[in-house]
Short mmCIF file of C-alpha atoms in Angstrom, two decimals:
data_model
loop_
_atom_site.label_atom_id
_atom_site.label_comp_id
_atom_site.label_asym_id
_atom_site.label_seq_id
_atom_site.Cartn_x
_atom_site.Cartn_y
_atom_site.Cartn_z
CA UNK W 1 145.32 88.33 -8.95
CA UNK W 2 143.53 86.17 -6.42
CA UNK W 3 145.77 84.18 -4.06
CA UNK W 4 144.54 80.88 -2.65
CA UNK W 5 146.39 79.42 0.31
CA UNK W 6 145.70 75.71 0.78
CA UNK W 7 146.63 73.11 3.35
CA UNK W 8 145.70 69.52 4.06
CA UNK W 9 146.06 67.97 7.51
CA UNK W 10 145.52 64.55 9.05
CA UNK W 11 145.28 63.40 12.65
CA UNK W 12 147.24 60.18 12.19
CA UNK W 13 148.59 58.93 8.91
CA UNK W 14 146.07 57.83 7.76
CA UNK W 15 143.49 59.44 10.00
CA UNK W 16 140.66 61.97 10.08
CA UNK W 17 141.62 64.69 7.62
CA UNK W 18 140.68 68.19 6.61
CA UNK W 19 141.33 70.76 3.92
CA UNK W 20 141.84 74.44 4.62
CA UNK W 21 141.39 77.08 1.94
CA UNK W 22 142.10 80.79 2.50
CA UNK W 23 141.36 83.08 -0.44
CA UNK W 24 142.66 86.65 -0.49
CA UNK W 25 142.79 89.44 -3.01
CA UNK W 26 139.03 89.80 -3.37
CA UNK W 27 137.35 93.20 -3.15
CA UNK W 28 134.89 91.73 -0.62
CA UNK W 29 137.63 90.53 1.74
CA UNK W 30 139.04 87.07 2.40
CA UNK W 31 137.05 83.87 2.07
CA UNK W 32 137.76 80.88 4.31
CA UNK W 33 136.80 77.23 3.99
CA UNK W 34 137.26 74.26 6.34
CA UNK W 35 136.37 71.03 4.54
CA UNK W 36 136.26 67.67 6.39
CA UNK W 37 137.47 65.02 3.93
CA UNK W 38 137.31 61.73 5.85
CA UNK W 39 140.10 59.24 6.57
CA UNK W 40 143.24 59.57 4.47
CA UNK W 41 146.97 60.26 4.56
CA UNK W 42 148.43 63.73 4.94
CA UNK W 43 149.61 63.77 1.31
CA UNK W 44 146.15 62.80 0.06
CA UNK W 45 144.71 65.61 2.19
CA UNK W 46 147.10 68.09 0.53
CA UNK W 47 145.85 67.04 -2.91
CA UNK W 48 142.22 67.25 -1.76
CA UNK W 49 142.81 70.78 -0.45
CA UNK W 50 144.02 71.79 -3.92
CA UNK W 51 141.09 70.03 -5.61
CA UNK W 52 138.58 71.78 -3.31
CA UNK W 53 140.32 75.12 -3.88
CA UNK W 54 140.19 74.69 -7.64
CA UNK W 55 136.53 73.67 -7.49
CA UNK W 56 135.67 76.77 -5.44
CA UNK W 57 137.47 78.99 -7.96
CA UNK W 58 135.61 77.43 -10.89
CA UNK W 59 132.22 77.68 -9.13
CA UNK W 60 132.80 81.34 -8.20
CA UNK W 61 134.21 82.32 -11.58
CA UNK W 62 137.72 83.17 -10.35
CA UNK W 63 139.67 82.68 -13.59
CA UNK W 64 143.13 84.11 -12.79
CA UNK W 65 144.52 82.49 -9.64
CA UNK W 66 147.75 81.81 -7.81
CA UNK W 67 147.79 78.93 -5.34
CA UNK W 68 150.17 78.75 -2.39
CA UNK W 69 150.94 75.43 -0.69
CA UNK W 70 153.44 74.25 1.90
CA UNK W 71 153.45 70.79 0.27
CA UNK W 72 156.47 70.43 -1.98
CA UNK W 73 155.13 67.04 -3.09
CA UNK W 74 151.94 68.58 -4.50
CA UNK W 75 153.62 71.67 -5.95
CA UNK W 76 156.25 69.60 -7.79
CA UNK W 77 153.71 67.04 -9.03
CA UNK W 78 151.51 69.77 -10.51
CA UNK W 79 154.45 71.64 -12.05
CA UNK W 80 155.89 68.47 -13.63
CA UNK W 81 152.44 66.96 -14.30
CA UNK W 82 153.87 63.72 -12.94
CA UNK W 83 153.73 61.72 -9.73
CA UNK W 84 155.58 58.50 -8.89
CA UNK W 85 153.11 56.87 -6.51
CA UNK W 86 150.09 55.29 -8.17
CA UNK W 87 147.99 56.28 -5.14
CA UNK W 88 148.29 59.96 -6.11
CA UNK W 89 147.85 59.53 -9.88
CA UNK W 90 144.01 59.93 -9.91
CA UNK W 91 144.30 62.97 -7.62
CA UNK W 92 146.88 64.61 -9.87
CA UNK W 93 144.75 63.89 -12.96
CA UNK W 94 141.78 65.58 -11.27
CA UNK W 95 143.94 68.63 -10.45
CA UNK W 96 145.21 68.87 -14.04
CA UNK W 97 141.68 68.61 -15.41
CA UNK W 98 140.35 71.32 -13.06
CA UNK W 99 143.22 73.76 -13.60
CA UNK W 100 142.55 73.68 -17.34
CA UNK W 101 139.16 75.28 -16.60
CA UNK W 102 140.97 78.46 -15.50
CA UNK W 103 142.42 81.21 -17.69
CA UNK W 104 145.63 81.50 -15.67
CA UNK W 105 146.86 79.14 -12.94
CA UNK W 106 150.00 79.32 -10.85
CA UNK W 107 151.12 77.17 -7.93
CA UNK W 108 153.96 78.10 -5.62
CA UNK W 109 155.55 76.40 -2.64
CA UNK W 110 155.74 78.49 0.53
CA UNK W 111 157.12 77.66 3.98
CA UNK W 112 154.61 76.48 6.60
CA UNK W 113 155.22 79.69 8.53
CA UNK W 114 153.54 81.62 5.69
CA UNK W 115 150.55 79.27 5.53
CA UNK W 116 149.13 79.59 9.04
CA UNK W 117 145.61 80.64 7.98
CA UNK W 118 145.09 77.60 5.74
CA UNK W 119 146.69 75.34 8.37
CA UNK W 120 144.25 76.52 11.07
CA UNK W 121 141.32 75.98 8.70
CA UNK W 122 142.54 72.45 7.87
CA UNK W 123 142.92 71.56 11.56
CA UNK W 124 139.44 72.90 12.25
CA UNK W 125 138.12 70.68 9.43
CA UNK W 126 139.68 67.58 11.06
CA UNK W 127 137.48 68.18 14.11
CA UNK W 128 134.41 68.40 11.85
CA UNK W 129 134.90 64.72 10.85
CA UNK W 130 134.03 63.59 14.35
#
């Protein structure tokens, strides 16, 4: 199974933001992505990291995937298919639509200490906004 570690980061809240995606479990070795995503809050950046990760999986034909995030907010929203704040509703709907394109999708919360690769990629992406 392919594991996708994701992280969103913002410099300020809101501020310049980035998404980091670290994909492992491929026969060709890991894939890394740093995606600048403009000005937004940290929570929005976390959702965008998941959306970009899902999009990459769909484009590359990765059908059985397990996502890892250090954002409990995102993990719980996806698991429950519900979010309180209206601001995040369109982002959650996009995630739910994209995940249905996959054969098997898992999402799991992990501590930040286990998500260093994705965190570094997200911080690098912040700098790419400037």
